[in-house]
């Protein structure tokens, strides 16, 4: 009986062991309910699941075709590193303020913190993701390539390659700044160089969980093999703030002197392992320059682990002393400081903006002596607004102003106006003869030479032309002027030369003999009449319009009429006398006092000395 019990126990134990083995085999064969046996990504999914890089869902599914969001991708990639709890807590505390500000979800908190610490994503990009809501949108293939390249510590290597030719048929759709990351992922076997079935990369396409499992599995193997190089080291650090006062460059590192607010200076080492951000964007340690404001995390061995850098912006105004079109170009400026002359040589940023004489231009057009205003960022010129030392302008004189010194206003052939003061000893010629400023006239065609925005030389020529029309306005002044309505119906004004030859009905006359309504033919030099033939005409012996104003005592009617030359409304004065007749619409005689504002009338009369006197006023329609 005892022997039988022992046999039963052995059998039951064997059955139990066999049962457990079957369970393990079953679990291996199908990790998740929606990942079938022999599924192409089965091996990768099991691996990342076992490593805790990608977890499944509570219903025992993996959802291999589900898109991976940007925040999910960052969390998954952050799990590639072997970090202890103490390290993770240190990293979380480092970014707590930012993560709380962005309201990062609890499940993503740890992963996003690690991603920031490792430099997989910058603070500025993360802010944009969360503030715009894009953190919940699918991650694109090009984004995953950037994230993984940084996670694997390959960004500098990726950017060091000068010529990159990608094998995809849609390579032109991949942004130039993304190309190095895609190329690096091909080299490391993370993505297939053959692309999809059509040979395309599709940079903007999303990545599903199965593909992500494969990419992370391969990336993990790479990082595991290079663990010593990739391992995140979190040492005890202190925070140092101040300004970079000097930099000493070595082969693969730099020694940076930071001066704090107490003017104390200390030297620290930086290299490619240092996490450096400039205004929130990652930069290389070689891009640091003197004068930058920094906040650095420093070890007890004076090694800078991370550094946040703020741009320094400066402005300079002065003259260009020299320009060397080297790589990068160097501009030397001479400017005033504390009452004396100073010179400063500055590098030009690669994308420097150049404005020359109010127009977009190019750096090679800047000349020695040009006046410049420079915007400088981090010791590099980012914008130049320049005025040429020497200008040569051709155009028409539009005005001569005295403020009290004379200024010349010129309009060039493109309609652009320029105004410059005239040098008191400027060389002036008019029609190839020496002239004074007072000899110049509006309308003269001129060529001017300008130095430092002051006119040094003027060559003027008179423009001769003719015009004719009816006198509308006469101005008696130091420089008399008349306004005429010409044959095109346009009102134009001309000054009258003091020596003008005025002929009225073949008799010599002067400006005092002119009257409104006279017809004139004029010869003009620039904007000045030098001769005039005048034909006295009784113009407008009939007006038709609406009464705007009445004054019985002054015997004046003001009419609103249409100028048939210009088609515009005008206001004219009508004088009445005791001989003026007033007739209503029925033909009956009425008195002046019977007229009302708004009456429509026809006035027949004539001009005498520029004044229109009514003979008859006919009311065609009474005001309502």
Coordinates of C-alpha atoms in Angstrom, one line a residue:
X1 CA 0.0 0.0 0.0
X2 CA 2.8 2.4 0.8
X3 CA 4.5 1.5 -2.4
X4 CA 1.3 2.3 -4.3
X5 CA 1.1 5.8 -2.6
X6 CA 4.7 6.6 -3.6
X7 CA 4.0 5.6 -7.2
X8 CA 0.9 7.9 -7.3
X9 CA 2.9 10.8 -5.9
X10 CA 5.6 10.4 -8.5
X11 CA 3.0 10.2 -11.3
X12 CA 1.1 13.3 -10.0
X13 CA 4.4 15.3 -9.7
X14 CA 5.4 14.3 -13.2
X15 CA 2.0 15.4 -14.6
X16 CA 2.3 18.8 -12.7
X17 CA 5.8 19.4 -14.2
X18 CA 4.6 18.4 -17.7
X19 CA 1.6 20.8 -17.2
X20 CA 3.8 23.7 -16.2
X21 CA 6.1 23.1 -19.2
X22 CA 3.1 23.1 -21.6
X23 CA 2.0 26.5 -20.0
X24 CA 5.5 28.0 -20.6
X25 CA 5.5 26.7 -24.2
X26 CA 2.1 28.2 -24.8
X27 CA 3.1 31.5 -23.3
X28 CA 6.1 31.7 -25.6
X29 CA 4.2 30.7 -28.6
X30 CA 1.6 33.4 -28.2
X31 CA 2.7 36.4 -26.1
X32 CA -0.4 38.4 -26.7
X33 CA -3.8 37.3 -28.0
X34 CA -3.5 39.5 -31.1
X35 CA 0.0 38.4 -32.0
X36 CA -0.3 35.1 -33.8
X37 CA 2.4 32.4 -34.1
X38 CA 5.0 33.2 -36.7
X39 CA 4.0 36.8 -36.9
X40 CA 6.8 38.8 -38.6
X41 CA 7.5 40.9 -35.5
X42 CA 6.8 38.2 -32.9
X43 CA 10.4 37.9 -31.8
X44 CA 10.9 41.7 -31.4
X45 CA 7.6 42.1 -29.5
X46 CA 8.5 39.4 -27.0
X47 CA 11.9 41.0 -26.5
X48 CA 10.8 44.5 -25.9
X49 CA 8.0 43.1 -23.7
X50 CA 10.4 41.1 -21.6
X51 CA 12.7 44.2 -21.3
X52 CA 9.8 46.4 -20.2
X53 CA 10.3 48.7 -23.1
X54 CA 6.8 48.3 -24.6
X55 CA 4.0 46.9 -22.5
X56 CA 0.8 45.3 -23.5
X57 CA -2.8 46.3 -22.8
X58 CA -4.9 45.0 -19.8
X59 CA -7.0 42.8 -22.2
X60 CA -3.8 40.8 -23.1
X61 CA -3.5 42.5 -26.5
X62 CA -0.5 44.2 -28.0
X63 CA -2.3 46.1 -30.8
X64 CA 0.6 45.8 -33.2
X65 CA -1.0 48.0 -35.9
X66 CA -1.9 50.8 -33.5
X67 CA 0.0 54.1 -34.2
X68 CA 2.6 55.3 -31.6
X69 CA 2.1 58.9 -30.4
X70 CA 5.0 61.3 -29.9
X71 CA 4.8 61.1 -26.1
X72 CA 4.6 57.3 -26.2
X73 CA 7.6 57.1 -28.5
X74 CA 9.7 59.3 -26.1
X75 CA 8.7 57.1 -23.2
X76 CA 9.5 53.8 -25.0
X77 CA 12.9 55.1 -26.2
X78 CA 13.7 56.3 -22.6
X79 CA 13.3 52.7 -21.4
X80 CA 16.3 51.6 -23.5
X81 CA 18.6 52.7 -20.6
X82 CA 19.4 50.7 -17.5
X83 CA 18.8 53.3 -14.8
X84 CA 18.4 52.7 -11.1
X85 CA 15.6 54.2 -9.0
X86 CA 17.9 56.8 -7.4
X87 CA 19.1 58.1 -10.8
X88 CA 15.5 58.3 -12.1
X89 CA 14.4 60.3 -9.1
X90 CA 17.3 62.7 -9.6
X91 CA 16.3 63.2 -13.2
X92 CA 12.6 63.6 -12.4
X93 CA 13.4 66.3 -9.8
X94 CA 15.6 68.1 -12.3
X95 CA 12.7 68.6 -14.7
X96 CA 9.8 68.6 -12.3
X97 CA 9.0 72.3 -12.8
X98 CA 8.8 71.9 -16.6
X99 CA 6.9 68.7 -16.5
X100 CA 4.4 70.1 -14.0
X101 CA 4.0 73.2 -16.1
X102 CA 3.2 71.1 -19.2
X103 CA 0.9 68.8 -17.2
X104 CA 2.7 65.7 -18.5
X105 CA 0.6 62.6 -17.8
X106 CA 1.7 60.4 -14.8
X107 CA 2.4 57.4 -17.0
X108 CA 4.8 59.5 -19.2
X109 CA 6.4 61.6 -16.4
X110 CA 9.4 59.4 -15.8
X111 CA 10.1 58.6 -19.5
X112 CA 9.8 62.3 -20.6
X113 CA 12.2 63.4 -17.9
X114 CA 14.8 60.8 -19.1
X115 CA 14.2 61.8 -22.7
X116 CA 15.0 65.5 -21.7
X117 CA 18.0 64.5 -19.7
X118 CA 19.5 62.4 -22.5
X119 CA 18.8 65.1 -25.1
X120 CA 16.5 63.0 -27.1
X121 CA 14.2 66.0 -27.2
X122 CA 14.8 69.7 -26.3
X123 CA 12.7 71.6 -23.8
X124 CA 11.5 74.0 -26.5
X125 CA 10.2 71.2 -28.8
X126 CA 8.6 69.4 -25.8
X127 CA 6.8 72.6 -24.9
X128 CA 5.5 73.0 -28.4
X129 CA 4.3 69.4 -28.4
X130 CA 2.3 69.8 -25.3
X131 CA 1.1 73.3 -25.7
X132 CA -0.2 72.6 -29.2
X133 CA -1.6 69.2 -28.3
X134 CA 0.7 67.5 -30.8
X135 CA 2.1 65.2 -28.1
X136 CA -0.9 63.0 -28.5
X137 CA -0.6 62.9 -32.3
X138 CA 1.2 60.0 -34.1
X139 CA 5.0 60.2 -34.2
X140 CA 6.4 60.3 -37.8
X141 CA 9.1 58.2 -39.2
X142 CA 11.5 61.2 -39.5
X143 CA 10.8 62.1 -35.8
X144 CA 11.6 58.5 -34.7
X145 CA 14.9 58.6 -36.7
X146 CA 15.9 61.8 -34.9
X147 CA 14.9 60.5 -31.4
X148 CA 16.7 57.2 -31.8
X149 CA 19.9 58.7 -33.3
X150 CA 20.1 60.9 -30.2
X151 CA 19.3 58.1 -27.9
X152 CA 22.0 55.9 -29.4
X153 CA 24.5 58.8 -29.0
X154 CA 25.1 59.1 -32.7
X155 CA 24.0 62.7 -33.4
X156 CA 27.4 64.1 -33.8
X157 CA 28.5 61.3 -36.0
X158 CA 25.4 61.7 -38.1
X159 CA 26.0 65.4 -38.7
X160 CA 29.7 64.9 -39.4
X161 CA 29.0 63.4 -42.8
X162 CA 29.2 66.1 -45.5
X163 CA 27.7 64.2 -48.5
X164 CA 24.6 62.0 -48.0
X165 CA 22.7 60.2 -50.8
X166 CA 19.6 58.4 -49.6
X167 CA 18.4 55.3 -51.6
X168 CA 14.7 56.1 -51.5
X169 CA 12.6 57.2 -54.4
X170 CA 11.1 60.0 -52.4
X171 CA 14.4 61.2 -50.9
X172 CA 13.6 64.7 -52.0
X173 CA 10.7 64.8 -49.6
X174 CA 13.0 64.3 -46.6
X175 CA 14.0 67.7 -45.1
X176 CA 17.7 68.4 -45.4
X177 CA 18.1 68.7 -41.7
X178 CA 16.6 65.2 -41.2
X179 CA 18.7 63.5 -43.8
X180 CA 21.7 62.8 -41.5
X181 CA 19.5 61.0 -39.0
X182 CA 17.8 58.8 -41.6
X183 CA 21.1 57.9 -43.1
X184 CA 22.5 56.9 -39.6
X185 CA 19.4 54.7 -38.9
X186 CA 20.1 52.9 -42.2
X187 CA 23.7 52.4 -41.3
X188 CA 22.8 50.9 -37.9
X189 CA 20.1 48.6 -39.4
X190 CA 17.2 50.4 -37.6
X191 CA 15.4 51.0 -40.9
X192 CA 15.5 49.2 -44.2
X193 CA 17.5 50.9 -47.0
X194 CA 15.0 49.4 -49.5
X195 CA 12.1 51.4 -48.1
X196 CA 8.5 50.2 -48.6
X197 CA 7.2 48.0 -51.5
X198 CA 7.5 51.0 -53.8
X199 CA 11.0 52.0 -52.6
X200 CA 9.8 55.0 -50.6
X201 CA 10.6 56.2 -47.1
X202 CA 7.5 58.2 -46.5
X203 CA 9.0 60.6 -43.9
X204 CA 5.6 61.9 -42.7
X205 CA 4.0 58.5 -42.2
X206 CA 3.3 57.3 -38.7
X207 CA 4.9 54.3 -37.0
X208 CA 2.9 51.4 -35.6
X209 CA 3.7 49.4 -32.4
X210 CA 5.0 46.4 -34.3
X211 CA 7.5 48.4 -36.3
X212 CA 8.5 50.3 -33.2
X213 CA 9.2 47.1 -31.4
X214 CA 11.6 46.1 -34.2
X215 CA 13.4 49.5 -34.2
X216 CA 13.7 49.5 -30.4
X217 CA 14.9 45.9 -30.2
X218 CA 17.8 46.7 -32.6
X219 CA 18.5 50.0 -30.9
X220 CA 18.7 48.2 -27.5
X221 CA 21.3 45.7 -28.8
X222 CA 23.4 48.6 -30.1
X223 CA 23.2 50.5 -26.8
X224 CA 23.8 47.4 -24.8
X225 CA 27.1 46.7 -26.7
X226 CA 28.2 50.3 -26.2
X227 CA 26.9 50.6 -22.6
X228 CA 30.0 52.2 -21.2
X229 CA 29.8 54.9 -23.8
X230 CA 26.0 55.4 -23.6
X231 CA 25.4 55.0 -19.9
X232 CA 23.9 58.1 -18.3
X233 CA 26.0 59.1 -15.4
X234 CA 24.4 61.2 -12.7
X235 CA 27.0 62.6 -10.4
X236 CA 26.6 64.9 -7.5
X237 CA 26.6 68.4 -8.9
X238 CA 26.4 72.0 -7.9
X239 CA 24.8 74.8 -9.9
X240 CA 27.1 77.6 -11.2
X241 CA 25.8 80.8 -12.8
X242 CA 27.6 83.6 -14.5
X243 CA 29.1 84.8 -17.7
X244 CA 31.7 83.0 -19.9
X245 CA 34.7 85.3 -19.7
X246 CA 37.2 83.2 -21.7
X247 CA 37.5 80.0 -23.6
X248 CA 40.6 77.8 -24.1
X249 CA 40.1 75.2 -26.9
X250 CA 41.8 71.8 -26.9
X251 CA 41.6 68.9 -29.3
X252 CA 38.4 67.2 -28.1
X253 CA 37.3 69.6 -25.3
X254 CA 37.3 73.2 -24.1
X255 CA 38.1 74.9 -20.9
X256 CA 35.5 77.6 -20.0
X257 CA 36.1 80.3 -17.5
X258 CA 32.8 81.4 -15.8
X259 CA 32.8 84.7 -13.9
X260 CA 30.0 84.9 -11.2
X261 CA 28.2 88.0 -9.9
X262 CA 31.0 88.5 -7.3
X263 CA 33.6 88.7 -10.1
X264 CA 35.1 85.3 -9.0
X265 CA 36.4 83.2 -11.8
X266 CA 36.6 79.4 -12.1
X267 CA 37.6 77.1 -15.0
X268 CA 35.5 74.2 -16.1
X269 CA 35.8 71.5 -18.7
X270 CA 33.2 70.8 -21.4
X271 CA 33.2 68.2 -24.2
X272 CA 30.9 66.3 -26.5
X273 CA 29.3 64.6 -23.4
X274 CA 28.1 67.9 -22.0
X275 CA 24.4 68.6 -22.5
X276 CA 24.2 72.2 -23.7
X277 CA 21.1 74.1 -24.7
X278 CA 21.1 77.6 -26.2
X279 CA 17.8 79.4 -25.7
X280 CA 16.2 75.9 -25.4
X281 CA 17.9 74.3 -28.4
X282 CA 20.8 71.8 -28.2
X283 CA 24.1 73.0 -29.5
X284 CA 27.6 71.6 -29.7
X285 CA 30.2 72.6 -27.1
X286 CA 32.3 74.1 -29.9
X287 CA 29.5 76.7 -30.5
X288 CA 30.1 78.4 -27.1
X289 CA 31.5 81.9 -27.2
X290 CA 32.7 84.4 -24.7
X291 CA 30.1 86.7 -23.1
X292 CA 27.3 84.1 -23.0
X293 CA 25.2 84.0 -19.8
X294 CA 25.2 80.4 -18.4
X295 CA 23.7 78.2 -15.7
X296 CA 25.8 75.0 -15.4
X297 CA 25.6 71.8 -13.4
X298 CA 29.2 71.1 -12.4
X299 CA 30.8 68.0 -10.7
X300 CA 33.4 68.2 -8.0
X301 CA 36.0 67.6 -10.6
X302 CA 35.0 70.8 -12.4
X303 CA 33.4 69.0 -15.3
X304 CA 30.2 70.6 -16.7
X305 CA 27.5 67.9 -17.0
X306 CA 24.8 70.2 -18.4
X307 CA 24.6 73.8 -19.3
X308 CA 21.7 76.2 -20.1
X309 CA 22.9 79.2 -22.1
X310 CA 21.1 82.4 -22.9
X311 CA 21.9 84.5 -26.0
X312 CA 23.6 87.8 -25.7
X313 CA 22.4 90.5 -28.1
X314 CA 24.3 93.7 -28.9
X315 CA 23.9 96.5 -31.3
X316 CA 26.6 98.7 -33.0
X317 CA 26.4 101.7 -35.2
X318 CA 29.3 103.1 -37.2
X319 CA 31.3 102.9 -40.4
X320 CA 32.6 99.8 -42.1
X321 CA 36.4 99.8 -41.7
X322 CA 37.0 96.5 -43.6
X323 CA 35.2 93.4 -44.8
X324 CA 37.0 90.0 -45.2
X325 CA 34.9 87.6 -47.3
X326 CA 36.5 84.6 -45.6
X327 CA 34.7 81.5 -44.2
X328 CA 33.1 82.8 -42.0
X329 CA 33.2 86.4 -43.2
X330 CA 34.6 89.1 -40.8
X331 CA 33.3 92.7 -40.7
X332 CA 35.3 95.3 -38.8
X333 CA 33.3 98.4 -37.7
X334 CA 34.6 101.7 -36.4
X335 CA 32.2 103.3 -33.9
X336 CA 32.1 105.9 -31.1
X337 CA 32.4 104.9 -27.5
X338 CA 32.9 107.3 -24.5
X339 CA 33.8 110.1 -26.9
X340 CA 36.6 108.2 -28.7
X341 CA 36.9 105.9 -31.7
X342 CA 36.7 102.1 -31.2
X343 CA 37.1 99.3 -33.7
X344 CA 35.6 95.8 -33.4
X345 CA 35.9 92.7 -35.6
X346 CA 32.9 90.4 -35.7
X347 CA 32.1 87.2 -37.5
X348 CA 29.0 87.1 -39.7
X349 CA 26.3 84.5 -39.1
X350 CA 25.8 82.1 -42.0
X351 CA 22.2 83.4 -42.6
X352 CA 23.0 87.1 -41.9
X353 CA 20.2 89.5 -43.1
X354 CA 21.5 92.4 -45.2
X355 CA 19.5 95.6 -46.0
X356 CA 21.4 98.2 -48.1
X357 CA 19.8 101.6 -48.9
X358 CA 16.4 100.3 -47.7
X359 CA 16.5 97.2 -50.0
X360 CA 17.3 93.6 -49.4
X361 CA 20.9 92.9 -50.5
X362 CA 24.0 90.7 -50.2
X363 CA 27.0 91.0 -48.0
X364 CA 29.5 91.4 -50.8
X365 CA 27.8 94.7 -51.8
X366 CA 28.8 96.3 -48.5
X367 CA 31.8 98.6 -49.0
X368 CA 34.4 100.2 -46.8
X369 CA 33.1 103.5 -45.4
X370 CA 29.4 102.5 -45.6
X371 CA 27.3 103.5 -42.5
X372 CA 25.9 100.4 -40.8
X373 CA 23.7 99.4 -37.9
X374 CA 24.6 95.9 -36.7
X375 CA 22.5 93.4 -34.7
X376 CA 24.9 90.9 -33.0
X377 CA 23.8 87.7 -31.3
X378 CA 26.4 85.6 -29.5
X379 CA 29.3 87.5 -31.0
X380 CA 28.0 87.0 -34.6
X381 CA 26.4 89.6 -36.8
X382 CA 22.8 88.4 -37.6
X383 CA 21.6 91.6 -39.3
X384 CA 23.1 94.6 -41.2
X385 CA 21.2 97.7 -42.1
X386 CA 23.5 99.8 -44.2
X387 CA 23.6 103.1 -46.0
X388 CA 26.1 103.4 -48.9
X389 CA 28.8 105.9 -48.3
X390 CA 28.5 107.0 -52.0
X391 CA 25.2 107.2 -54.0
X392 CA 24.5 108.3 -57.5
X393 CA 20.9 109.1 -58.1
X394 CA 19.1 110.3 -61.3
X395 CA 15.6 111.8 -61.1
X396 CA 13.4 114.9 -61.1
X397 CA 13.5 117.7 -58.5
X398 CA 10.1 117.5 -56.7
X399 CA 10.8 120.2 -54.1
X400 CA 13.5 122.4 -52.6
X401 CA 13.1 122.8 -48.8
X402 CA 14.8 125.2 -46.4
X403 CA 15.0 123.9 -42.8
X404 CA 16.8 126.4 -42.7
X405 CA 19.5 124.7 -44.7
X406 CA 18.5 123.6 -48.2
X407 CA 17.2 120.1 -48.8
X408 CA 16.6 118.6 -52.2
X409 CA 13.7 116.2 -52.7
X410 CA 14.2 114.0 -55.8
X411 CA 11.9 111.4 -57.4
X412 CA 13.8 108.7 -59.4
X413 CA 12.4 106.8 -62.4
X414 CA 10.9 104.1 -60.1
X415 CA 8.8 106.7 -58.2
X416 CA 11.0 106.5 -55.1
X417 CA 11.5 109.7 -53.2
X418 CA 14.8 110.8 -51.7
X419 CA 15.6 113.8 -49.5
X420 CA 19.1 115.0 -48.8
X421 CA 20.7 118.2 -47.4
X422 CA 22.9 120.1 -49.9
X423 CA 26.5 120.6 -48.8
X424 CA 27.2 124.3 -48.5
X425 CA 30.1 124.1 -51.0
X426 CA 28.4 121.6 -53.3
X427 CA 29.5 121.7 -57.0
X428 CA 26.3 122.7 -58.9
X429 CA 25.8 123.0 -62.6
X430 CA 22.6 123.8 -64.6
X431 CA 22.6 123.3 -68.3
X432 CA 26.4 122.9 -68.2
X433 CA 26.9 126.3 -66.5
X434 CA 27.9 126.9 -62.9
X435 CA 24.9 127.6 -60.8
X436 CA 23.7 128.3 -57.3
X437 CA 21.0 126.5 -55.3
X438 CA 18.6 129.3 -56.0
X439 CA 19.0 128.6 -59.8
X440 CA 17.5 125.1 -59.4
X441 CA 13.8 124.6 -60.2
X442 CA 11.2 122.0 -59.5
X443 CA 11.0 119.8 -62.5
X444 CA 14.7 120.0 -63.4
X445 CA 16.2 116.6 -64.3
X446 CA 19.2 116.1 -62.1
X447 CA 22.0 113.7 -61.4
X448 CA 23.4 113.9 -57.9
X449 CA 26.4 112.4 -56.0
X450 CA 25.8 111.8 -52.3
X451 CA 28.4 111.1 -49.7
X452 CA 27.2 110.1 -46.2
X453 CA 23.7 111.2 -47.1
X454 CA 24.8 114.8 -48.1
X455 CA 24.7 116.0 -51.7
X456 CA 28.2 117.0 -52.9
X457 CA 27.5 117.4 -56.6
X458 CA 24.5 118.3 -58.7
X459 CA 24.1 118.3 -62.5
X460 CA 20.8 119.8 -63.5
X461 CA 19.1 120.2 -66.9
X462 CA 16.0 122.2 -67.7
X463 CA 13.1 120.2 -69.2
X464 CA 11.3 122.3 -71.8
X465 CA 7.6 121.7 -72.6
X466 CA 4.4 123.5 -73.5
X467 CA 0.9 123.5 -72.1
X468 CA -2.4 125.3 -72.6
X469 CA -5.7 125.8 -70.8
X470 CA -8.0 128.1 -68.9
X471 CA -6.8 130.0 -65.9
X472 CA -8.5 128.8 -62.7
X473 CA -6.4 130.4 -60.0
X474 CA -3.9 133.3 -59.8
X475 CA -1.5 133.6 -56.9
X476 CA 0.3 137.0 -56.5
X477 CA 3.4 136.4 -54.3
X478 CA 7.2 136.6 -54.3
X479 CA 7.0 133.7 -56.8
X480 CA 3.7 134.2 -58.6
X481 CA 1.9 131.1 -59.7
X482 CA -1.1 130.3 -61.9
X483 CA -3.3 127.2 -61.9
X484 CA -4.9 126.2 -65.2
X485 CA -7.3 123.5 -66.3
X486 CA -5.5 122.0 -69.4
X487 CA -7.0 120.4 -72.4
X488 CA -7.0 117.0 -70.7
X489 CA -9.2 118.4 -67.9
X490 CA -6.4 118.3 -65.3
X491 CA -5.5 121.1 -62.9
X492 CA -1.8 122.0 -63.0
X493 CA 0.2 124.8 -61.4
X494 CA 3.2 126.6 -62.7
X495 CA 5.4 129.3 -61.3
X496 CA 5.8 132.4 -63.5
X497 CA 9.4 133.6 -64.1
X498 CA 10.0 137.2 -63.1
X499 CA 11.3 137.7 -66.6
X500 CA 8.4 135.9 -68.3
X501 CA 7.2 137.3 -71.6
X502 CA 3.4 137.8 -71.3
X503 CA 1.5 138.6 -74.5
X504 CA -2.2 139.5 -74.2
X505 CA -4.0 139.9 -77.5
X506 CA -0.7 140.6 -79.1
X507 CA 0.1 143.3 -76.6
X508 CA 2.8 143.2 -73.8
X509 CA 1.2 142.6 -70.4
X510 CA 2.1 141.4 -66.9
X511 CA 0.7 139.1 -64.3
X512 CA -1.7 141.9 -63.0
X513 CA -3.5 141.8 -66.4
X514 CA -4.4 138.2 -66.1
X515 CA -8.0 137.2 -65.2
X516 CA -9.8 134.0 -64.3
X517 CA -11.2 132.3 -67.3
X518 CA -8.6 133.6 -69.7
X519 CA -7.2 131.1 -72.1
X520 CA -3.4 130.7 -72.1
X521 CA -0.7 128.9 -74.1
X522 CA 2.5 128.7 -72.0
X523 CA 6.2 127.7 -72.6
X524 CA 7.6 126.0 -69.6
X525 CA 11.2 125.3 -68.4
X526 CA 11.0 122.7 -65.6
X527 CA 8.0 124.0 -63.6
X528 CA 8.4 127.7 -64.5
X529 CA 6.6 129.6 -67.2
X530 CA 9.0 131.7 -69.3
X531 CA 6.5 133.0 -71.9
X532 CA 2.7 133.1 -72.2
X533 CA 0.2 134.0 -74.9
X534 CA -3.1 135.0 -73.5
X535 CA -6.5 135.2 -75.1
X536 CA -9.1 136.9 -73.0
X537 CA -12.3 134.8 -73.2
X538 CA -15.6 135.0 -71.5
X539 CA -15.7 131.5 -70.1
X540 CA -18.6 129.9 -68.5
X541 CA -21.3 132.5 -69.5
X542 CA -23.8 130.0 -68.1
X543 CA -23.8 128.0 -64.9
X544 CA -26.3 125.3 -63.9
X545 CA -26.4 123.9 -60.4
X546 CA -27.8 124.0 -56.8
X547 CA -27.8 126.9 -54.5
X548 CA -25.5 126.3 -51.5
X549 CA -25.5 129.7 -49.9
X550 CA -27.4 133.0 -50.2
X551 CA -26.4 136.5 -48.9
X552 CA -29.0 139.2 -49.7
X553 CA -27.0 142.0 -48.2
X554 CA -23.8 141.1 -50.0
X555 CA -25.8 140.2 -53.1
X556 CA -24.0 136.9 -53.5
X557 CA -25.1 133.4 -54.5
X558 CA -22.8 130.4 -54.1
X559 CA -23.6 127.5 -56.5
X560 CA -22.6 123.8 -56.5
X561 CA -21.9 123.0 -60.1
X562 CA -20.4 120.2 -62.2
X563 CA -17.1 121.0 -64.0
X564 CA -17.7 119.6 -67.4
X565 CA -14.0 119.3 -68.1
X566 CA -13.2 117.3 -65.0
X567 CA -16.6 115.8 -64.1
X568 CA -16.2 116.9 -60.5
X569 CA -18.3 119.1 -58.3
X570 CA -17.1 122.7 -57.8
X571 CA -18.4 125.7 -55.8
X572 CA -18.6 129.0 -57.7
X573 CA -19.5 132.5 -56.5
X574 CA -22.2 134.4 -58.4
X575 CA -22.5 138.2 -57.9
X576 CA -25.9 139.8 -58.5
X577 CA -26.8 143.4 -59.2
X578 CA -30.0 145.5 -59.2
X579 CA -30.1 144.7 -63.0
X580 CA -30.2 140.9 -62.4
X581 CA -33.5 139.3 -63.3
X582 CA -35.0 136.4 -61.3
X583 CA -37.5 134.1 -63.0
X584 CA -39.3 131.1 -61.5
X585 CA -40.1 127.8 -63.3
X586 CA -43.4 129.2 -64.6
X587 CA -41.7 132.1 -66.2
X588 CA -42.8 134.7 -63.7
X589 CA -40.5 137.3 -62.2
X590 CA -39.5 136.9 -58.6
X591 CA -37.3 138.7 -56.1
X592 CA -33.9 137.6 -54.8
X593 CA -35.5 137.0 -51.4
X594 CA -37.7 134.3 -53.0
X595 CA -34.6 132.1 -53.6
X596 CA -33.9 129.3 -51.1
X597 CA -30.9 127.1 -50.4
X598 CA -31.3 123.8 -52.4
X599 CA -33.1 125.5 -55.4
X600 CA -31.8 124.3 -58.7
X601 CA -31.1 127.2 -61.0
X602 CA -29.6 128.3 -64.4
X603 CA -27.5 131.4 -64.2
X604 CA -26.7 133.4 -67.3
X605 CA -24.0 136.2 -67.1
X606 CA -20.4 137.0 -67.9
X607 CA -17.0 137.4 -66.3
X608 CA -15.5 140.9 -65.7
X609 CA -12.1 141.0 -64.1
X610 CA -12.4 137.4 -62.9
X611 CA -15.8 138.0 -61.3
X612 CA -18.9 136.3 -62.7
X613 CA -21.9 138.6 -62.6
X614 CA -25.4 137.2 -63.2
X615 CA -27.7 138.8 -65.8
X616 CA -30.6 136.3 -65.3
X617 CA -31.3 133.6 -62.6
X618 CA -33.9 131.0 -63.6
X619 CA -35.2 128.6 -61.0
X620 CA -35.8 125.2 -62.6
X621 CA -36.7 123.3 -59.4
X622 CA -37.6 124.5 -55.9
X623 CA -36.0 123.0 -52.9
X624 CA -38.2 120.5 -51.0

